[in-house]
């Protein structure tokens, strides 16, 4: 191919110099032609890329087209209901509301209402106006909480400084202050950018204990107490797992680990920071709730909760058993769906690990009802929340309030370029490159974040009024409908039936579908104390777990 390339180049330059003989200004083309010739010569001689070697210069077109593909698809090919992970319809409504533009839709729905999976909320003939709906806030704080917090039903989900830029954090926090809602710090710790604007904070404590860790990476109670008692810190959230990579731990790429971020996280600069997959401060459900009680005391009585993406069902039941056994309950539980979003996660975890939010939320609420714990624990849903219907759907399923990450990123100006992990975010949202994040004007984007929140709550109040209800706490699963096939529609309470109150406290009273989980769950271990399988007769069979020195295999009955 090198000989062919040289021969073709020789023919080109011969023809080109002939043209220059008759038209000398054509010599200016050499400014472009010579560098391109050099690139092609390199391609033909290098041994790393076979496509470049076989098709010098031309072969690079593949990389160019791949780089441009997301942009061409987004702006020229996809319809309003296309586009992943967020379709154009929802991106557009966030932009419109953030900018204060009209969000009305002409000429009817663009959604196929006959497809399986279509969902809607039932309206009432005794509908109310949005103005008749009560203020959409929820008080968080159980019986042991001395400083309960009044939260909006829509807030900023966990996104760390490091994953997001300093200007993005500043804009989010200022927006939260303007709109009177909270800003979750993410596991990266509290930075000065979280504090400068004075917005309410939920401090997330992850497995790396960033901001409250010892040199060895263990939890430091003194450092925690100092930060937890800051006035702007309203609640503390223990992160057990997150939707994008449950069971893996957070990832901060090396190119985003600047000196400032390393100082905040108390880690070496310039290295990839992988949070451990599990906590060191506790290793059992009983240890978790005791850690909740410890943090509540150290914080001066502020609401303490934990966040998890649901994995094995019996593990959450084990946590509920620990709550009952100790009498200690968290003030809130944040449920993250396996479809959660992040800047960096392995493909397998993004696509194939963790229970989706809808199923997880219904299961968690049923467990709290079944163990008689629901009254003292508020539930927060964290997932794809962009509209008032998304809010009401998750509130009807069991949540008391919701967090949104990608919705708030879109309000900041994110264009879904899918470069969050690369440090090349073109809008300055998810980058530590000053040349890029300086393009994000804090005052402008903060106003957009606040306006997106306000407009979404207005739409939520209107929608809630249409159901005839005055507050979201009155919503339940009977209000939601789903087409499960071309010929069948079910209400959410039929798809996710409730359990009788306190029925899980006694295995004999528990619904059949929960009995296997109850047999597996122990308040003293996250691991099941026995594995329970179902056979065709619907009888439950248990088998003792193998010891660690035995090979791990599936138990059969």
Coordinates of C-alpha atoms in Angstrom, one line a residue:
X1 CA 0.0 0.0 0.0
X2 CA 2.9 2.3 0.6
X3 CA 4.0 2.0 -3.1
X4 CA 0.4 2.7 -4.2
X5 CA 0.1 5.7 -2.0
X6 CA 3.4 7.2 -3.2
X7 CA 2.4 6.5 -6.8
X8 CA -1.0 8.2 -6.4
X9 CA 0.6 11.1 -4.5
X10 CA 3.2 11.6 -7.3
X11 CA 0.4 11.7 -9.9
X12 CA -1.5 14.2 -7.7
X13 CA 1.5 16.6 -7.3
X14 CA 2.4 16.3 -11.0
X15 CA -1.1 17.4 -12.0
X16 CA -1.1 20.0 -9.3
X17 CA 2.2 21.6 -10.4
X18 CA 0.9 21.6 -14.0
X19 CA -2.1 23.6 -12.7
X20 CA 0.2 26.0 -10.9
X21 CA 2.1 26.6 -14.1
X22 CA -1.0 28.0 -15.7
X23 CA -2.5 29.5 -12.5
X24 CA 0.2 30.4 -9.9
X25 CA -2.2 31.3 -7.0
X26 CA -3.0 27.6 -6.7
X27 CA 0.3 27.2 -4.9
X28 CA -1.5 28.3 -1.7
X29 CA -3.2 24.8 -1.7
X30 CA 0.2 23.4 -0.7
X31 CA -0.3 24.7 2.8
X32 CA -3.0 22.0 3.2
X33 CA -1.7 19.4 0.8
X34 CA 1.8 18.9 2.2
X35 CA 0.6 18.2 5.8
X36 CA -2.1 15.8 4.5
X37 CA 0.6 14.0 2.4
X38 CA 2.7 13.7 5.6
X39 CA -0.2 12.2 7.5
X40 CA -0.9 9.7 4.8
X41 CA 2.8 8.8 4.6
X42 CA 2.7 8.1 8.4
X43 CA -0.5 6.1 8.1
X44 CA 1.0 3.8 5.4
X45 CA 4.2 3.2 7.4
X46 CA 2.8 2.7 11.0
X47 CA 1.9 -0.8 12.2
X48 CA -0.8 -0.1 14.8
X49 CA -3.9 0.5 12.8
X50 CA -4.5 -1.9 9.8
X51 CA -7.2 0.4 8.4
X52 CA -4.8 3.4 8.3
X53 CA -2.1 1.2 6.8
X54 CA -4.3 -0.2 4.1
X55 CA -6.1 3.1 3.3
X56 CA -3.7 5.9 4.2
X57 CA -5.4 9.2 5.0
X58 CA -8.8 8.0 3.8
X59 CA -9.0 5.4 6.6
X60 CA -9.1 8.2 9.1
X61 CA -12.6 9.1 7.9
X62 CA -13.9 6.3 10.0
X63 CA -12.7 8.0 13.2
X64 CA -14.1 11.3 12.1
X65 CA -17.5 9.8 11.3
X66 CA -17.6 8.0 14.7
X67 CA -16.7 11.2 16.5
X68 CA -19.5 13.1 14.7
X69 CA -22.1 10.3 14.8
X70 CA -23.7 11.3 18.1
X71 CA -24.1 14.9 17.0
X72 CA -25.5 14.1 13.5
X73 CA -27.9 11.5 15.1
X74 CA -29.1 13.9 17.7
X75 CA -29.6 16.9 15.5
X76 CA -30.5 15.4 12.2
X77 CA -31.8 11.8 12.6
X78 CA -33.7 11.2 15.8
X79 CA -37.4 12.0 16.3
X80 CA -38.9 13.6 19.5
X81 CA -39.3 10.2 21.1
X82 CA -35.9 8.9 20.0
X83 CA -32.5 9.3 21.7
X84 CA -30.9 7.6 24.7
X85 CA -30.4 7.7 27.6
X86 CA -32.8 10.7 27.4
X87 CA -35.0 11.3 24.4
X88 CA -35.4 14.6 22.6
X89 CA -38.9 15.2 24.0
X90 CA -37.7 15.2 27.6
X91 CA -34.5 17.1 26.8
X92 CA -36.6 19.8 25.1
X93 CA -39.1 20.3 27.9
X94 CA -36.2 20.7 30.4
X95 CA -34.6 23.3 28.2
X96 CA -37.9 25.1 27.7
X97 CA -38.7 25.3 31.4
X98 CA -35.2 26.2 32.4
X99 CA -35.3 29.1 29.9
X100 CA -38.9 30.2 30.7
X101 CA -40.0 29.4 27.1
X102 CA -43.4 27.9 26.2
X103 CA -43.5 24.2 26.8
X104 CA -46.9 23.7 25.2
X105 CA -47.2 20.8 22.7
X106 CA -49.3 21.3 19.5
X107 CA -51.4 18.8 17.6
X108 CA -51.6 16.0 20.1
X109 CA -49.3 13.4 21.6
X110 CA -46.3 12.0 19.8
X111 CA -46.3 9.0 22.1
X112 CA -47.7 5.7 20.9
X113 CA -50.5 5.1 23.5
X114 CA -51.1 1.6 22.2
X115 CA -47.6 0.3 22.9
X116 CA -47.0 -2.0 25.8
X117 CA -45.5 0.0 28.6
X118 CA -47.5 3.2 28.0
X119 CA -48.4 4.7 31.3
X120 CA -50.8 7.4 32.5
X121 CA -52.4 8.9 35.6
X122 CA -56.2 8.9 36.1
X123 CA -57.8 12.3 36.3
X124 CA -60.9 13.1 38.4
X125 CA -64.3 14.7 37.7
X126 CA -63.7 16.6 40.9
X127 CA -60.5 18.1 39.7
X128 CA -58.8 21.1 41.5
X129 CA -56.7 23.9 40.1
X130 CA -53.0 24.0 40.7
X131 CA -53.5 27.0 43.1
X132 CA -55.7 24.8 45.3
X133 CA -53.0 22.2 45.8
X134 CA -51.0 22.5 49.1
X135 CA -47.3 23.5 49.1
X136 CA -45.4 20.5 47.7
X137 CA -42.9 20.0 50.6
X138 CA -42.3 17.1 52.9
X139 CA -40.8 17.1 56.5
X140 CA -38.0 14.6 57.0
X141 CA -37.2 13.4 60.5
X142 CA -38.1 10.4 62.5
X143 CA -38.7 10.0 66.3
X144 CA -35.0 10.3 67.1
X145 CA -34.3 13.3 64.9
X146 CA -34.0 16.6 66.7
X147 CA -33.6 18.8 63.7
X148 CA -36.2 17.8 61.0
X149 CA -35.9 19.3 57.6
X150 CA -38.6 20.5 55.3
X151 CA -37.7 19.4 51.8
X152 CA -39.1 20.1 48.4
X153 CA -40.5 17.1 46.5
X154 CA -37.9 17.7 43.7
X155 CA -34.2 18.2 44.5
X156 CA -30.7 17.9 43.1
X157 CA -29.4 14.3 43.2
X158 CA -25.9 13.2 44.2
X159 CA -23.2 14.5 41.8
X160 CA -19.7 15.1 43.2
X161 CA -17.4 18.0 42.6
X162 CA -14.9 16.2 40.4
X163 CA -17.6 14.5 38.3
X164 CA -18.9 18.1 37.8
X165 CA -17.0 21.3 37.4
X166 CA -16.7 24.0 40.0
X167 CA -19.0 26.3 38.0
X168 CA -21.6 23.6 37.6
X169 CA -21.5 23.0 41.4
X170 CA -21.8 26.8 42.1
X171 CA -24.7 27.1 39.7
X172 CA -26.6 24.1 41.1
X173 CA -26.1 25.3 44.7
X174 CA -27.2 28.9 43.9
X175 CA -30.2 27.5 42.0
X176 CA -31.1 25.4 45.0
X177 CA -31.0 28.4 47.3
X178 CA -33.1 30.5 44.9
X179 CA -35.7 27.7 44.6
X180 CA -35.6 26.5 48.3
X181 CA -34.6 22.9 47.5
X182 CA -31.6 20.8 48.5
X183 CA -28.4 19.9 46.7
X184 CA -26.9 16.5 47.4
X185 CA -23.1 16.8 47.4
X186 CA -22.3 13.3 46.0
X187 CA -19.7 11.1 47.7
X188 CA -16.9 13.5 46.7
X189 CA -17.3 15.5 49.8
X190 CA -18.1 19.2 50.7
X191 CA -16.1 21.7 48.7
X192 CA -15.9 25.4 49.1
X193 CA -18.1 25.6 45.9
X194 CA -20.9 23.8 47.8
X195 CA -20.7 26.4 50.6
X196 CA -20.1 29.7 48.8
X197 CA -23.7 30.1 47.6
X198 CA -25.4 29.0 50.8
X199 CA -27.8 26.5 49.3
X200 CA -29.1 23.7 51.5
X201 CA -26.9 20.6 51.4
X202 CA -27.3 16.9 51.8
X203 CA -23.9 15.6 52.6
X204 CA -23.4 12.1 51.1
X205 CA -20.9 9.8 52.9
X206 CA -19.6 7.2 50.5
X207 CA -17.3 4.2 51.0
X208 CA -14.3 6.4 50.6
X209 CA -15.4 8.7 53.5
X210 CA -14.1 11.7 51.5
X211 CA -13.9 14.7 53.8
X212 CA -14.2 12.6 57.0
X213 CA -11.5 9.9 56.5
X214 CA -8.3 9.0 58.2
X215 CA -5.0 8.7 56.3
X216 CA -5.7 4.9 55.9
X217 CA -9.2 5.6 54.4
X218 CA -11.3 4.8 57.5
X219 CA -14.1 6.8 58.9
X220 CA -13.0 9.8 61.1
X221 CA -15.7 10.8 63.6
X222 CA -14.1 14.1 64.5
X223 CA -13.8 15.3 61.0
X224 CA -17.4 14.2 60.3
X225 CA -18.7 16.0 63.4
X226 CA -17.0 19.3 62.3
X227 CA -18.6 19.3 58.8
X228 CA -21.9 17.8 59.8
X229 CA -22.7 20.6 62.1
X230 CA -22.3 23.3 59.4
X231 CA -25.6 25.3 59.1
X232 CA -25.9 24.6 55.4
X233 CA -25.7 20.8 55.9
X234 CA -29.3 19.8 56.5
X235 CA -29.2 16.0 56.2
X236 CA -26.5 13.3 55.8
X237 CA -26.9 10.4 53.4
X238 CA -24.8 7.1 53.7
X239 CA -24.2 5.8 50.2
X240 CA -24.4 2.0 50.2
X241 CA -24.6 1.7 46.4
X242 CA -25.6 3.7 43.4
X243 CA -27.7 2.8 40.3
X244 CA -25.0 3.1 37.7
X245 CA -22.5 0.7 39.2
X246 CA -24.0 -1.0 42.3
X247 CA -21.5 -3.2 44.1
X248 CA -18.6 -1.5 42.4
X249 CA -17.8 1.8 44.1
X250 CA -17.4 5.3 42.6
X251 CA -14.8 6.1 40.0
X252 CA -12.9 9.5 39.6
X253 CA -10.8 9.3 36.4
X254 CA -7.2 10.4 36.9
X255 CA -7.5 13.4 34.5
X256 CA -10.3 14.8 36.7
X257 CA -8.3 14.4 39.9
X258 CA -6.9 17.9 40.2
X259 CA -4.9 19.3 43.1
X260 CA -8.0 21.0 44.5
X261 CA -10.1 17.8 44.3
X262 CA -7.4 15.7 45.8
X263 CA -7.1 18.1 48.7
X264 CA -10.9 17.9 49.3
X265 CA -11.0 14.1 49.1
X266 CA -7.7 13.7 51.0
X267 CA -6.2 11.5 48.3
X268 CA -3.0 11.7 46.1
X269 CA -3.4 14.0 43.1
X270 CA -3.5 12.8 39.5
X271 CA -4.5 9.2 40.1
X272 CA -7.7 7.4 39.4
X273 CA -9.7 7.3 42.6
X274 CA -11.8 4.1 43.1
X275 CA -14.0 4.0 46.1
X276 CA -14.3 0.6 47.8
X277 CA -17.4 -1.4 47.0
X278 CA -18.3 -1.7 50.7
X279 CA -18.0 0.3 53.9
X280 CA -15.3 -0.2 56.5
X281 CA -17.3 1.4 59.4
X282 CA -19.8 -1.5 59.4
X283 CA -20.3 -4.9 57.9
X284 CA -23.8 -6.0 58.8
X285 CA -27.3 -4.6 58.8
X286 CA -27.2 -4.2 62.5
X287 CA -23.9 -2.3 62.1
X288 CA -25.5 -0.1 59.5
X289 CA -28.4 1.1 61.7
X290 CA -26.0 1.6 64.6
X291 CA -23.8 3.8 62.3
X292 CA -27.0 5.7 61.4
X293 CA -27.5 6.4 65.2
X294 CA -23.8 7.3 65.6
X295 CA -24.0 9.9 62.8
X296 CA -27.2 11.3 64.1
X297 CA -25.6 11.9 67.4
X298 CA -22.4 13.4 65.9
X299 CA -24.4 15.7 63.7
X300 CA -26.5 17.1 66.5
X301 CA -29.7 15.3 65.7
X302 CA -29.9 16.0 61.9
X303 CA -31.8 13.6 59.6
X304 CA -29.7 10.6 58.7
X305 CA -30.5 8.2 55.9
X306 CA -28.9 5.9 53.4
X307 CA -29.0 5.4 49.7
X308 CA -29.0 2.1 47.8
X309 CA -29.7 0.4 44.5
X310 CA -31.6 -2.7 45.3
X311 CA -29.8 -6.0 44.6
X312 CA -30.7 -9.2 46.4
X313 CA -34.1 -8.6 48.0
X314 CA -33.3 -10.5 51.2
X315 CA -30.5 -8.0 52.0
X316 CA -33.0 -5.1 52.4
X317 CA -35.2 -7.3 54.5
X318 CA -32.2 -8.0 56.6
X319 CA -31.8 -4.3 57.1
X320 CA -35.5 -4.0 58.1
X321 CA -35.0 -6.8 60.6
X322 CA -32.1 -4.9 62.1
X323 CA -34.3 -1.8 62.4
X324 CA -36.9 -3.8 64.3
X325 CA -34.3 -5.6 66.5
X326 CA -32.5 -2.4 67.5
X327 CA -35.3 0.1 67.4
X328 CA -33.1 2.4 65.3
X329 CA -34.6 3.7 62.0
X330 CA -33.1 6.0 59.4
X331 CA -34.9 9.2 58.8
X332 CA -35.0 8.6 55.1
X333 CA -34.0 6.0 52.5
X334 CA -33.0 7.0 49.0
X335 CA -33.7 4.3 46.4
X336 CA -31.7 4.5 43.2
X337 CA -32.6 2.5 40.1
X338 CA -30.2 0.3 38.2
X339 CA -30.8 2.6 35.2
X340 CA -29.0 5.4 37.1
X341 CA -26.6 7.8 35.3
X342 CA -23.0 8.7 35.9
X343 CA -19.9 10.0 34.2
X344 CA -17.9 6.8 34.4
X345 CA -19.1 3.2 34.8
X346 CA -18.2 -0.2 33.2
X347 CA -20.7 -1.2 30.5
X348 CA -21.8 -4.4 32.3
X349 CA -22.7 -2.4 35.5
X350 CA -24.5 0.3 33.5
X351 CA -26.6 -2.2 31.6
X352 CA -27.0 -5.3 33.7
X353 CA -26.6 -4.8 37.4
X354 CA -29.2 -3.6 39.9
X355 CA -33.0 -3.5 40.0
X356 CA -34.8 -0.8 38.0
X357 CA -36.2 2.0 40.1
X358 CA -39.9 1.3 39.7
X359 CA -39.6 -2.3 41.0
X360 CA -37.1 -1.4 43.7
X361 CA -39.2 1.5 45.0
X362 CA -42.3 -0.6 45.3
X363 CA -40.4 -3.4 47.0
X364 CA -38.7 -1.1 49.5
X365 CA -42.0 0.6 50.5
X366 CA -43.7 -2.8 50.9
X367 CA -41.0 -4.0 53.2
X368 CA -41.3 -0.9 55.3
X369 CA -45.1 -1.3 55.5
X370 CA -44.7 -5.0 56.2
X371 CA -42.3 -4.4 59.1
X372 CA -44.4 -1.5 60.5
X373 CA -41.6 1.0 59.8
X374 CA -43.1 3.1 57.0
X375 CA -44.5 5.9 59.3
X376 CA -41.0 6.8 60.6
X377 CA -39.0 6.6 57.3
X378 CA -39.3 8.9 54.3
X379 CA -38.6 7.4 50.9
X380 CA -36.7 9.3 48.2
X381 CA -36.7 8.2 44.6
X382 CA -33.6 8.9 42.5
X383 CA -33.9 8.3 38.8
X384 CA -34.9 9.7 35.4
X385 CA -37.1 12.6 36.5
X386 CA -37.7 15.4 34.0
X387 CA -41.5 16.2 34.2
X388 CA -44.3 16.5 36.6
X389 CA -45.6 13.1 35.5
X390 CA -42.3 11.5 36.3
X391 CA -42.6 13.0 39.8
X392 CA -46.1 11.8 40.4
X393 CA -45.4 8.3 39.1
X394 CA -42.6 7.7 41.6
X395 CA -44.6 9.4 44.4
X396 CA -47.6 7.2 43.7
X397 CA -45.3 4.1 43.7
X398 CA -44.2 4.9 47.2
X399 CA -41.7 7.8 47.3
X400 CA -42.3 10.9 49.4
X401 CA -39.9 13.1 47.3
X402 CA -37.6 12.7 44.4
X403 CA -34.0 13.6 43.3
X404 CA -33.0 14.3 39.8
X405 CA -29.4 14.4 38.5
X406 CA -29.6 14.4 34.7
X407 CA -32.6 16.7 34.7
X408 CA -30.6 19.3 36.6
X409 CA -27.6 18.8 34.3
X410 CA -29.8 19.5 31.3
X411 CA -31.1 22.7 33.0
X412 CA -27.4 23.7 33.4
X413 CA -27.0 23.4 29.6
X414 CA -25.9 19.8 29.1
X415 CA -26.4 18.7 25.5
X416 CA -26.0 14.9 26.1
X417 CA -22.8 14.8 24.1
X418 CA -21.9 11.6 26.1
X419 CA -18.4 12.8 26.9
X420 CA -18.9 13.0 30.7
X421 CA -16.0 10.6 31.4
X422 CA -13.5 12.2 29.1
X423 CA -13.0 15.7 30.6
X424 CA -14.0 17.2 27.3
X425 CA -17.6 18.2 28.1
X426 CA -18.4 21.0 25.6
X427 CA -20.8 22.8 27.9
X428 CA -18.4 22.9 30.9
X429 CA -20.7 20.8 33.1
X430 CA -18.7 17.6 33.5
X431 CA -15.1 18.7 33.2
X432 CA -12.2 20.1 35.2
X433 CA -10.8 21.9 32.2
X434 CA -10.9 25.7 33.0
X435 CA -11.1 26.6 29.3
X436 CA -14.4 24.7 29.1
X437 CA -16.0 25.3 32.5
X438 CA -15.5 29.0 32.3
X439 CA -18.0 29.0 29.5
X440 CA -20.7 28.0 32.0
X441 CA -21.9 31.3 33.5
X442 CA -22.9 30.7 37.1
X443 CA -25.5 33.5 37.4
X444 CA -27.3 32.5 34.2
X445 CA -27.3 28.7 34.8
X446 CA -28.3 29.1 38.4
X447 CA -31.4 31.0 37.3
X448 CA -32.2 28.2 34.8
X449 CA -31.9 25.5 37.4
X450 CA -34.2 27.4 39.8
X451 CA -36.7 28.0 36.9
X452 CA -36.7 24.4 35.8
X453 CA -37.5 23.4 39.4
X454 CA -40.3 26.0 39.7
X455 CA -41.9 25.2 36.3
X456 CA -41.8 21.5 37.0
X457 CA -43.4 21.9 40.4
X458 CA -46.1 24.1 38.8
X459 CA -46.8 21.4 36.2
X460 CA -46.8 18.8 39.0
X461 CA -49.4 20.9 41.0
X462 CA -51.6 21.2 38.0
X463 CA -51.4 17.5 37.3
X464 CA -52.0 16.6 40.9
X465 CA -55.0 18.9 40.9
X466 CA -56.4 17.1 37.9
X467 CA -56.5 13.9 40.1
X468 CA -58.6 15.8 42.7
X469 CA -55.8 15.6 45.3
X470 CA -54.4 18.4 47.4
X471 CA -51.0 16.9 48.2
X472 CA -48.7 14.2 46.9
X473 CA -48.9 12.3 50.2
X474 CA -52.5 11.3 49.1
X475 CA -51.2 9.6 46.0
X476 CA -51.1 5.8 45.8
X477 CA -50.7 3.1 43.3
X478 CA -54.4 3.1 42.3
X479 CA -53.8 6.4 40.5
X480 CA -51.4 5.0 37.9
X481 CA -52.2 2.8 34.9
X482 CA -50.0 0.8 32.6
X483 CA -50.7 -1.0 29.3
X484 CA -49.1 -4.4 29.9
X485 CA -50.1 -5.8 26.5
X486 CA -52.1 -4.8 23.4
X487 CA -55.2 -6.2 25.2
X488 CA -54.7 -5.5 28.9
X489 CA -54.4 -2.5 31.1
X490 CA -53.5 -2.8 34.8
X491 CA -53.4 -0.3 37.7
X492 CA -50.1 -0.1 39.6
X493 CA -51.6 -1.6 42.7
X494 CA -52.4 -4.7 40.6
X495 CA -48.8 -4.8 39.2
X496 CA -47.2 -4.0 42.5
X497 CA -49.7 -5.1 45.1
X498 CA -49.4 -3.7 48.7
X499 CA -48.6 -6.0 51.6
X500 CA -50.7 -5.9 54.8
X501 CA -49.3 -3.7 57.5
X502 CA -46.9 -5.5 59.8
X503 CA -47.4 -8.7 57.9
X504 CA -43.7 -9.4 57.5
X505 CA -43.1 -9.4 61.2
X506 CA -44.5 -13.0 61.3
X507 CA -43.5 -15.5 58.6
X508 CA -46.8 -17.2 58.9
X509 CA -48.7 -14.0 58.0
X510 CA -46.3 -12.9 55.2
X511 CA -47.4 -13.0 51.6
X512 CA -46.0 -16.1 49.8
X513 CA -43.8 -14.1 47.5
X514 CA -41.8 -12.7 50.6
X515 CA -41.4 -15.9 52.6
X516 CA -38.2 -17.0 50.8
X517 CA -36.6 -13.6 51.4
X518 CA -37.6 -13.7 55.1
X519 CA -36.0 -17.1 55.5
X520 CA -32.8 -15.8 53.9
X521 CA -32.5 -12.6 55.9
X522 CA -30.6 -12.1 59.1
X523 CA -30.1 -8.8 60.9
X524 CA -26.5 -9.8 61.6
X525 CA -25.3 -10.4 58.0
X526 CA -25.9 -8.9 54.6
X527 CA -25.2 -12.3 53.1
X528 CA -28.2 -14.7 53.3
X529 CA -28.0 -17.1 56.2
X530 CA -29.4 -19.7 53.8
X531 CA -30.3 -19.8 50.2
X532 CA -33.9 -20.5 49.4
X533 CA -35.0 -21.7 46.0
X534 CA -38.5 -22.1 44.5
X535 CA -39.5 -25.4 42.8
X536 CA -42.6 -26.0 40.6
X537 CA -44.8 -27.0 43.5
X538 CA -44.2 -23.5 44.8
X539 CA -42.8 -24.9 48.0
X540 CA -39.7 -23.2 49.5
X541 CA -36.6 -25.3 50.0
X542 CA -33.5 -24.1 51.9
X543 CA -29.9 -25.2 51.8
X544 CA -27.1 -24.2 54.1
X545 CA -24.5 -21.9 52.5
X546 CA -21.2 -23.6 51.7
X547 CA -18.2 -22.5 53.8
X548 CA -15.7 -20.2 52.2
X549 CA -13.2 -23.1 51.6
X550 CA -15.8 -24.9 49.4
X551 CA -16.4 -24.1 45.8
X552 CA -19.2 -21.7 45.3
X553 CA -22.0 -23.2 43.2
X554 CA -25.7 -22.8 42.7
X555 CA -27.9 -24.8 45.2
X556 CA -30.6 -26.9 43.8
X557 CA -33.5 -28.7 45.4

